[in-house]
Tab-separated table of C-alpha atoms and ligand atoms in Angstrom:
chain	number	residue	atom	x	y	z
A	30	UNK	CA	37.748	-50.549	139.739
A	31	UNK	CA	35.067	-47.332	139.867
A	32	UNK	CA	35.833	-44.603	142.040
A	33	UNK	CA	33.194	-42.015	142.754
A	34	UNK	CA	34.340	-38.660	143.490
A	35	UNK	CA	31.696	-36.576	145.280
A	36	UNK	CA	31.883	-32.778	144.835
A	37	UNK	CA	29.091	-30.528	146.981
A	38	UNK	CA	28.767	-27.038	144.426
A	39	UNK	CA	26.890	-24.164	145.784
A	40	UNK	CA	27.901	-21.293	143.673
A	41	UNK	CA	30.330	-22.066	142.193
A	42	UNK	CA	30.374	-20.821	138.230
A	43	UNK	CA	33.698	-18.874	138.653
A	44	UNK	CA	35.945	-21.964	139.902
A	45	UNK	CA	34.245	-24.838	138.374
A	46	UNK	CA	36.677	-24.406	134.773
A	47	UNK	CA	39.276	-24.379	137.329
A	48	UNK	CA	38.001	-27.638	139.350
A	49	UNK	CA	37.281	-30.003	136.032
A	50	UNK	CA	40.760	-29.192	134.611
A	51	UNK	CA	42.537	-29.817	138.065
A	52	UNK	CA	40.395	-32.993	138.654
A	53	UNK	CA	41.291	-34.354	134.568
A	54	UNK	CA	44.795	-33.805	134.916
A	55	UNK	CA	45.354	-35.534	138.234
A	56	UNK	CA	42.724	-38.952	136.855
A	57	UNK	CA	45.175	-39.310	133.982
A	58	UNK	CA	48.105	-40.159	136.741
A	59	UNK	CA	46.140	-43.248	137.496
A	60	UNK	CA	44.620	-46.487	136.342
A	61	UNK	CA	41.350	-46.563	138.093
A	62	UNK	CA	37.905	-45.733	136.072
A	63	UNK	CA	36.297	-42.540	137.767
A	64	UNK	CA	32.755	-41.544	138.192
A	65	UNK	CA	32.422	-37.544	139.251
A	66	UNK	CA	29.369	-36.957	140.820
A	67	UNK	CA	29.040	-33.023	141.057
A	68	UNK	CA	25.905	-31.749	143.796
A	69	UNK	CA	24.132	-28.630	142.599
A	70	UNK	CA	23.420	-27.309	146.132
A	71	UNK	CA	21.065	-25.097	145.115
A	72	UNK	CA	23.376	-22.504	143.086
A	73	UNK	CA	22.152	-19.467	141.928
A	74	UNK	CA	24.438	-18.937	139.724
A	75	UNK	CA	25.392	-20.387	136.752
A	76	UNK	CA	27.155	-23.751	138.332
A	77	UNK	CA	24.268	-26.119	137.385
A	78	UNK	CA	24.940	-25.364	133.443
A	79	UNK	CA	28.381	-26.168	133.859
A	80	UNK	CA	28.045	-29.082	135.473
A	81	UNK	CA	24.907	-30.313	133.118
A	82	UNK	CA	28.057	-29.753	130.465
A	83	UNK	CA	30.417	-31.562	132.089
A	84	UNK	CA	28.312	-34.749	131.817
A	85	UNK	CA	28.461	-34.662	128.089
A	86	UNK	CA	32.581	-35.365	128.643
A	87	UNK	CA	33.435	-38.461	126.251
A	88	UNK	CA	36.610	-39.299	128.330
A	89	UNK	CA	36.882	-42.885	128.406
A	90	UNK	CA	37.657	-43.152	132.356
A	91	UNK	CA	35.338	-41.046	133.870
A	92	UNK	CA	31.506	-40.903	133.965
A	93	UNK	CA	29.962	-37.308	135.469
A	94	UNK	CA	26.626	-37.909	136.972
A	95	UNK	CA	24.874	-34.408	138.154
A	96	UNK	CA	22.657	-33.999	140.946
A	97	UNK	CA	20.583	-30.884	141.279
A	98	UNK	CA	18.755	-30.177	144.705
A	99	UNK	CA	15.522	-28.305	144.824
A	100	UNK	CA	16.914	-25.579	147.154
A	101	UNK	CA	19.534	-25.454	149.237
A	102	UNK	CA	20.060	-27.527	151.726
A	103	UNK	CA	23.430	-27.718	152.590
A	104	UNK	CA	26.499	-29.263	152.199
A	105	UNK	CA	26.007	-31.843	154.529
A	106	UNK	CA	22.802	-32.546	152.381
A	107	UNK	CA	24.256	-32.588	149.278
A	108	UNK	CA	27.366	-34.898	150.327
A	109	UNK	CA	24.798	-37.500	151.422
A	110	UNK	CA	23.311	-37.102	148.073
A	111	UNK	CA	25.835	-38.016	146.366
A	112	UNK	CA	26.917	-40.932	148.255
A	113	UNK	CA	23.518	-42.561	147.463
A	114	UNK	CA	24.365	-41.830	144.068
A	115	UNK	CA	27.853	-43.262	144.293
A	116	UNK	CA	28.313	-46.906	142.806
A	117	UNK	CA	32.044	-46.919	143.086
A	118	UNK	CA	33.861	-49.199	145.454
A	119	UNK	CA	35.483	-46.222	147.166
A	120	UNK	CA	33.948	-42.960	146.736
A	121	UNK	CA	36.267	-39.451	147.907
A	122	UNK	CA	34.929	-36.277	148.539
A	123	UNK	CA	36.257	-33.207	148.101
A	124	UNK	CA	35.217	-29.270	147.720
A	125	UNK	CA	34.580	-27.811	144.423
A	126	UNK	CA	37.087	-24.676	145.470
A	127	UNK	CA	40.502	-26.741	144.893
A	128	UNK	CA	40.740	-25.935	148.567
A	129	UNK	CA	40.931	-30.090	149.120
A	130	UNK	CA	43.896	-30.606	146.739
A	131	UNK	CA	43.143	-33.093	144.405
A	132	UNK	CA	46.798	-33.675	143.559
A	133	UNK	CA	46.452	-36.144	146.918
A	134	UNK	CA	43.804	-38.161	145.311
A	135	UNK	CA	46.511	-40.568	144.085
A	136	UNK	CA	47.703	-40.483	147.277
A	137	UNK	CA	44.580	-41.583	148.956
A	138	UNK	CA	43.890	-44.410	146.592
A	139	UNK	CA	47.482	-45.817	147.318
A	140	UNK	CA	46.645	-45.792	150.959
A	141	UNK	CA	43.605	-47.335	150.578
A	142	UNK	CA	43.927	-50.288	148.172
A	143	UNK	CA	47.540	-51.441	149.343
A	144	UNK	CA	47.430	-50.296	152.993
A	145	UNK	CA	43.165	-51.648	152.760
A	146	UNK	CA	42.606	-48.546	155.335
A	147	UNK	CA	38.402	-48.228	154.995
A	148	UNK	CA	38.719	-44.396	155.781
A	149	UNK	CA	41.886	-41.852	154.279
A	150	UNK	CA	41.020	-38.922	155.652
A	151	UNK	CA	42.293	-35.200	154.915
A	152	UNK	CA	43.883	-33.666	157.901
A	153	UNK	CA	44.237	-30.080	158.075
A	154	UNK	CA	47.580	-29.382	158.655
A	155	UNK	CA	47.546	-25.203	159.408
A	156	UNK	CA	45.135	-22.882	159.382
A	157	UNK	CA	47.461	-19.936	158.744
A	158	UNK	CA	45.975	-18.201	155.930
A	159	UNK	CA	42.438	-17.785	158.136
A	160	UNK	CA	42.056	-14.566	160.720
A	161	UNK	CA	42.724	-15.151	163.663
A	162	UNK	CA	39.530	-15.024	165.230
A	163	UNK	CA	38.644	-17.823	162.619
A	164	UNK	CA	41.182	-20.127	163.731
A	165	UNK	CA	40.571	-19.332	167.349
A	166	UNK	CA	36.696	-19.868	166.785
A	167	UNK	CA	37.508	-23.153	164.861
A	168	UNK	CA	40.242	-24.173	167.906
A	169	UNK	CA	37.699	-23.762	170.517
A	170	UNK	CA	34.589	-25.235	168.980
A	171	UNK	CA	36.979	-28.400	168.097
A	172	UNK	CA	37.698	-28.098	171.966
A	173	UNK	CA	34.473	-28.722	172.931
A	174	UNK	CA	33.021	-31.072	170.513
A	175	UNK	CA	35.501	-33.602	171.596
A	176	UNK	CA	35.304	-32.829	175.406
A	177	UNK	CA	31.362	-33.421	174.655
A	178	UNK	CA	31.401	-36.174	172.403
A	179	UNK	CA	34.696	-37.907	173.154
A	180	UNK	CA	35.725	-37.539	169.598
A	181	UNK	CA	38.835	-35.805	168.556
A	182	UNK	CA	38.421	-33.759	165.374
A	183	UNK	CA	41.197	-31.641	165.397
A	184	UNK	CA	41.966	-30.628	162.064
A	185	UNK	CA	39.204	-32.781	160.501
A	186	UNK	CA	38.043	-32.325	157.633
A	187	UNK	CA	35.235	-33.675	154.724
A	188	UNK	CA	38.205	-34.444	152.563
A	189	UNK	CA	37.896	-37.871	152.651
A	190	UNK	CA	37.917	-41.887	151.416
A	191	UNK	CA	35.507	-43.869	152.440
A	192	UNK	CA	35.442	-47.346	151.466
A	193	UNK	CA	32.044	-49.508	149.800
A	194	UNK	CA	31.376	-50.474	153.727
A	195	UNK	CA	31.661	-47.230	154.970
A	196	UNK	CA	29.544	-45.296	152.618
A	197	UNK	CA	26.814	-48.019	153.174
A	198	UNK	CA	26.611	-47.410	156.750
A	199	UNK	CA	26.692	-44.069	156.642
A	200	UNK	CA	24.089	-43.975	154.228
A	201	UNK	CA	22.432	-46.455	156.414
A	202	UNK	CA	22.465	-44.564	159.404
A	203	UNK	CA	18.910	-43.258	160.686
A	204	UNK	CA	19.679	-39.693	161.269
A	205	UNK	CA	18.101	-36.621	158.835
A	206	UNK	CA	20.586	-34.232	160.289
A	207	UNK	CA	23.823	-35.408	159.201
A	208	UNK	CA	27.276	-34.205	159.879
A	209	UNK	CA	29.700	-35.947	157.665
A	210	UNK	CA	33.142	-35.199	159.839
A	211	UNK	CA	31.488	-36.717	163.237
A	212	UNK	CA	29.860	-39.323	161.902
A	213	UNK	CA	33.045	-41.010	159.926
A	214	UNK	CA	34.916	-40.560	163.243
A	215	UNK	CA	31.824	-42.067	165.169
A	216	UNK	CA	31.730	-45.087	163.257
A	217	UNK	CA	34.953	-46.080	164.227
A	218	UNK	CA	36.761	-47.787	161.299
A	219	UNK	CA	40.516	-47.807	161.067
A	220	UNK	CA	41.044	-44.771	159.093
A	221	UNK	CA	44.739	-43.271	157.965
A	222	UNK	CA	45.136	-39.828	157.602
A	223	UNK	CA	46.778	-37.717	155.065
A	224	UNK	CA	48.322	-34.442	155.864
A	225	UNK	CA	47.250	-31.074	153.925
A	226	UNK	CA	47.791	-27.174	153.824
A	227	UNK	CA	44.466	-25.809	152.652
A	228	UNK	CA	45.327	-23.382	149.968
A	229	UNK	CA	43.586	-20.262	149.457
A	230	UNK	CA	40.139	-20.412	147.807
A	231	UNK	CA	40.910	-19.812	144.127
A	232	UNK	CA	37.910	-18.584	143.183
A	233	UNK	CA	34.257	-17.520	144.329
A	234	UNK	CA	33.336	-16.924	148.229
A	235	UNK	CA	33.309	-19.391	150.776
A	236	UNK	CA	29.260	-19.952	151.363
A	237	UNK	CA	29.660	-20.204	154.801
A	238	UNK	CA	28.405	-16.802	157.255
A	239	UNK	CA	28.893	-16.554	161.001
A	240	UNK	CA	25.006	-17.529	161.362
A	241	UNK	CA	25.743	-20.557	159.643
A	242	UNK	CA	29.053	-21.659	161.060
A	243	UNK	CA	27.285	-21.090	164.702
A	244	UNK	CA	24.577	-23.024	164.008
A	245	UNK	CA	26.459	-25.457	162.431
A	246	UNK	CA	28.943	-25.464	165.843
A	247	UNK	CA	25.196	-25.600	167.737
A	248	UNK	CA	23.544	-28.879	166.428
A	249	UNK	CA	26.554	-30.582	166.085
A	250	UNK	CA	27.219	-30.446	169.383
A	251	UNK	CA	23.710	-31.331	170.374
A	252	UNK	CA	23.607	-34.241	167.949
A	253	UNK	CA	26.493	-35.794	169.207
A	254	UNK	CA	26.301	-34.854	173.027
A	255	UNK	CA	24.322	-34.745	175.709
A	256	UNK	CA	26.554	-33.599	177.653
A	257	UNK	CA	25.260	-29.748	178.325
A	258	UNK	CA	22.227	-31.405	179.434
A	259	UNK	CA	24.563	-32.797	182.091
A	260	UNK	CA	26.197	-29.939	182.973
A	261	UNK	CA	22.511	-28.060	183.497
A	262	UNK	CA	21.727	-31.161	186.153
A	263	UNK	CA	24.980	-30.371	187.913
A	264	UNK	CA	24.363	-26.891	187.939
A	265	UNK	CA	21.012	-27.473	189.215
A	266	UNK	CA	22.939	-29.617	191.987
A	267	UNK	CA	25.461	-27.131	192.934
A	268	UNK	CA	22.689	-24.282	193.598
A	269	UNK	CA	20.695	-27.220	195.643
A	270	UNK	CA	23.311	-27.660	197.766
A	271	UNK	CA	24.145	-23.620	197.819
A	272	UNK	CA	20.163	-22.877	198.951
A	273	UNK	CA	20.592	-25.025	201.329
A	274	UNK	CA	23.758	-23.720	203.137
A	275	UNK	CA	22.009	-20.314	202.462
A	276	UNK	CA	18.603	-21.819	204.060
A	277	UNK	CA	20.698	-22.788	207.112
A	278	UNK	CA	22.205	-19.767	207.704
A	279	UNK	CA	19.199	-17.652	207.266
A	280	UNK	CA	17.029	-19.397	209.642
A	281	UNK	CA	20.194	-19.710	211.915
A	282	UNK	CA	20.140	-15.686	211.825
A	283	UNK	CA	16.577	-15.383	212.459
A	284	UNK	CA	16.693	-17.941	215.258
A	285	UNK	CA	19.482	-15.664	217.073
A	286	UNK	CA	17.332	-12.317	216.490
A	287	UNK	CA	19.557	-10.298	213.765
A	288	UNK	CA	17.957	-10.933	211.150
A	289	UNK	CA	19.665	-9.177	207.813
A	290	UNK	CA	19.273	-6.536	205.893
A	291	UNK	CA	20.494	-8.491	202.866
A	292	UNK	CA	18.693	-6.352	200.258
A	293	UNK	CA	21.714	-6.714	197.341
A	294	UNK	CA	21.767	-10.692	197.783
A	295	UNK	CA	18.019	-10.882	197.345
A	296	UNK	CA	18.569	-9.255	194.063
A	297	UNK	CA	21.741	-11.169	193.249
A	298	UNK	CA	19.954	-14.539	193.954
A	299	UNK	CA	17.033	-13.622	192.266
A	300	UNK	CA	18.940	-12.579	189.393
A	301	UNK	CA	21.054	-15.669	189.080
A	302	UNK	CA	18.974	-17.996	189.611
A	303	UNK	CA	16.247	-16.362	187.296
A	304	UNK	CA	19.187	-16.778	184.201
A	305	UNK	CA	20.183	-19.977	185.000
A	306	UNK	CA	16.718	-21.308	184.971
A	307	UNK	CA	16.004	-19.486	181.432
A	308	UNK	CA	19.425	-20.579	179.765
A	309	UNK	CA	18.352	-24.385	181.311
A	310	UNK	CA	15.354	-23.663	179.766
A	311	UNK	CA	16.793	-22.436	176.472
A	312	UNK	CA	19.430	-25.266	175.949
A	313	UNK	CA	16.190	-28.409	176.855
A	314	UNK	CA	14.681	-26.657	174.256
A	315	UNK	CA	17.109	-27.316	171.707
A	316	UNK	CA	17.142	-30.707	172.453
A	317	UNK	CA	13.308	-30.679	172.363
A	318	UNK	CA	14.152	-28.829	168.345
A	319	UNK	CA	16.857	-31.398	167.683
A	320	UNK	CA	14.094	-34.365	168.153
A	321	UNK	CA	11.390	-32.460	166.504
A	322	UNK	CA	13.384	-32.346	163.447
A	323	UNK	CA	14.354	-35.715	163.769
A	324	UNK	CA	10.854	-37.232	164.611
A	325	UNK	CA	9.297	-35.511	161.203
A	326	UNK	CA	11.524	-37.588	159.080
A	327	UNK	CA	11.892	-35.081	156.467
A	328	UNK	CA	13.925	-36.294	154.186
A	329	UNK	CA	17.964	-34.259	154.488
A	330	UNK	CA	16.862	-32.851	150.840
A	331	UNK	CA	14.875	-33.117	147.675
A	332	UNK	CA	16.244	-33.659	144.320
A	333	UNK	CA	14.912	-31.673	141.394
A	334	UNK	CA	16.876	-33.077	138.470
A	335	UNK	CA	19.505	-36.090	137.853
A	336	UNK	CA	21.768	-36.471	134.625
A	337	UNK	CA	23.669	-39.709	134.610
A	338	UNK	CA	24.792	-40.580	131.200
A	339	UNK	CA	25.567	-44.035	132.611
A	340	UNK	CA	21.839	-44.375	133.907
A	341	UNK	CA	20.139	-43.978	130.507
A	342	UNK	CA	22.455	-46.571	129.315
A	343	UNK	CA	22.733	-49.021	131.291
A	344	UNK	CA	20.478	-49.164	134.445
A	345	UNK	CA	17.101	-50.014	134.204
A	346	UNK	CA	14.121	-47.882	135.034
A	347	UNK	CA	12.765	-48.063	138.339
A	348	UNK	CA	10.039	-50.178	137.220
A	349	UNK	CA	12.044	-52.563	135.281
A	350	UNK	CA	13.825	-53.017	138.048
A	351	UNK	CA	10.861	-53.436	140.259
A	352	UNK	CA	9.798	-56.230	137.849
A	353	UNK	CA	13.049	-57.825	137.716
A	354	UNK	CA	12.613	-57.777	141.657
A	355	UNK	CA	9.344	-59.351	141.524
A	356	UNK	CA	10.504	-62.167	138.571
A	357	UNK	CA	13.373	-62.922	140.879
A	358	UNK	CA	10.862	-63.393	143.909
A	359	UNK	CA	8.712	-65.974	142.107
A	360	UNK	CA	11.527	-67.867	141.041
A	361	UNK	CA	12.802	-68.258	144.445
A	362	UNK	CA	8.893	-69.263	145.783
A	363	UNK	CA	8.872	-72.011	142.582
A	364	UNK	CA	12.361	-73.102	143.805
B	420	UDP	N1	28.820	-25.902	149.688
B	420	UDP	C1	27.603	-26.537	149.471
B	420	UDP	N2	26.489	-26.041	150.101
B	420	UDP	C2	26.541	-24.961	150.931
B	420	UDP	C3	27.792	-24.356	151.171
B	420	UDP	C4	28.917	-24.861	150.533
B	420	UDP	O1	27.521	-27.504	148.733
B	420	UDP	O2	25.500	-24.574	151.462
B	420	UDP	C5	30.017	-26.436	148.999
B	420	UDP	C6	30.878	-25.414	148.290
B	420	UDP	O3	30.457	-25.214	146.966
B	420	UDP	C7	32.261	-26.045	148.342
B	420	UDP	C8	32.226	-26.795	149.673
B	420	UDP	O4	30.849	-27.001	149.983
B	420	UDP	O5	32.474	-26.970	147.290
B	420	UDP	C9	32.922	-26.035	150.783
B	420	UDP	O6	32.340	-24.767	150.920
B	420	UDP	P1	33.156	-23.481	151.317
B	420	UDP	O7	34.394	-23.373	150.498
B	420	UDP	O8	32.192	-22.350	151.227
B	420	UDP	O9	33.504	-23.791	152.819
B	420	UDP	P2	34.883	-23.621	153.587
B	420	UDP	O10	35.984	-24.002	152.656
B	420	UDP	O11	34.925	-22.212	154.001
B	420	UDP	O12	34.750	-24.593	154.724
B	421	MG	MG1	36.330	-23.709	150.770
């Protein structure tokens, strides 16, 4: 049975050595036939030579097939890339910094094939080597992406198994903007989970800024919630009913002849009302982004080279294929 591995790479020349050797070692411990499918996320370093070398590997159990995007575009991006690329019957993916350990590979496969679980997923099990503002940003945002979107992805990670059905339908689903972890939890297979400590990195420097992780936190949230919009319409509800008490009392006041001063609450109001209708404003807009970007259909990214030993080999060309299409098509009409 094939197993596709999928590895997102975005600069990653200083680990890589580190990765194949790690990834060798533990495919010898088992029987199944592997096919590594390494994602050149738009490296600038030297990763996409080292991976175009790995591909010339003549071990008998394991194919390398190397995807280069034209730019970055992600790792979300490049994980989808490979899973089109995938043809095993389970595919796993896992980071290129040997910060998924592959020693649970094994592991995962056992769970899998005997305990027929569609999804083994990676749990994280501590976050103790990240600073503390790290873990509490992670702890919170994981807060409120399941209070939003009713999923609960504590600890979740992309270290995962996902069965032949599973990568199908997620690389059926409709959406440009993907995000791996909410999706496989959306989807709602039986899934079994697999405890880990993410080590250190070994090598290199994690890609990911605090732009990125906030915007990251951002349209995940809107993707998978609409529940801020909510929130704004109960807002919106709560200072209703507020102006109205407020209305009341004013005219009340000016009925009895005292009239106020009320200088300060003029302000106030004017103030808070004034923000709350720009950051209403502000979040409908990133909805209104959200569908823009969805409504282009743009594909998630563009691929600037493959090398698939197993391709030139054995798979037909695209137009062979289209003409084996077509041959079958008339046989079926003569039938
Ligand atoms: N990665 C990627 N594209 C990016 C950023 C990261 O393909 O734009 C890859 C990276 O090479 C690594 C994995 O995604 O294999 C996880 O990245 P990283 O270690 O930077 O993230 P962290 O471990 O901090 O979540
Ligand atoms: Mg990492």
């Amino acid at each position: 049975m094939l197993i596709s591995l999928i590895v997102p790479i975005r600069n990653e020349q200083a680990g890589l050595d580190r990765f194949w050797q790690a990834i060798t070692a533990v495919l010898e411990q088992t029987s199944y036939e592997f096919e590594l499918v390494m994602v050149d996320d738009g490296s600038s370093d030297d990763s996409w030579r080292l991976i175009s070398e790995f591909t010339t590997t003549d071990r008998p159990s394991l194919h390398v097939a190397a995807i280069r995007l034209s730019r970055n575009f992600g790792k979300e991006a490049a994980i989808l890339a490979g899973l089109r690329q995938a043809e095993g019957s389970a595919a796993i993916v896992l980071d290129a910094d040997l910060q998924h350990p592959p020693e649970l590979i094994p592991k995962m496969l056992d769970l899998w094939d005997q305990g027929r679980t569609p999804i083994v997923e990676g749990v994280k099990r501590k976050r103790q080597h990240e600073s503390f503002m790290k873990r509490m940003g992670a702890s919170l945002y994981y807060r409120i992406f399941s209070l939003s979107s009713g999923l609960d992805m504590q600890g979740a990670s992309d270290f995962k198994l996902l069965d032949r059905r599973v990568m199908d339908q997620y690389i059926n689903l409709p959406e440009t903007d993907r995000y791996f972890r909410g999706l496989t939890a959306w989807m709602g297979f039986d899934a079994a989970a697999i405890e880990f400590e993410p080590p250190d990195r070994e090598a290199g420097e994690s890609g990911w800024s605090l732009h990125n992780l906030l915007a990251l936190a951002r349209s995940t949230i809107i993707s998978f919630s609409s529940l801020p919009l909510r929130i704004v319409t109960w807002l919106g509800v709560a200072g209703l009913i507020f102006s109205l008490a407020l209305t009341i009392q004013t005219l009340w006041y000016k009925w009895m002849g005292f009239a106020e001063e009320g200088f300060p609450t003029v302000i106030l109001l004017i103030l808070g009302i004034g923000s709350m209708i720009l950051f209403s404003l502000g979040l409908i807009g990133e909805y209104i982004g959200e569908i823009y970007r969805e409504v282009k259909r743009r594909p998630s990214y563009i691929v600037s080279e493959t090398l698939s030993p197993s391709e030139h080999i054995s798979q037909p060309s695209r137009e062979q294929s289209a003409d084996v299409v077509t041959a079958q098509a008339h046989e079926e009409v003569r039938e």
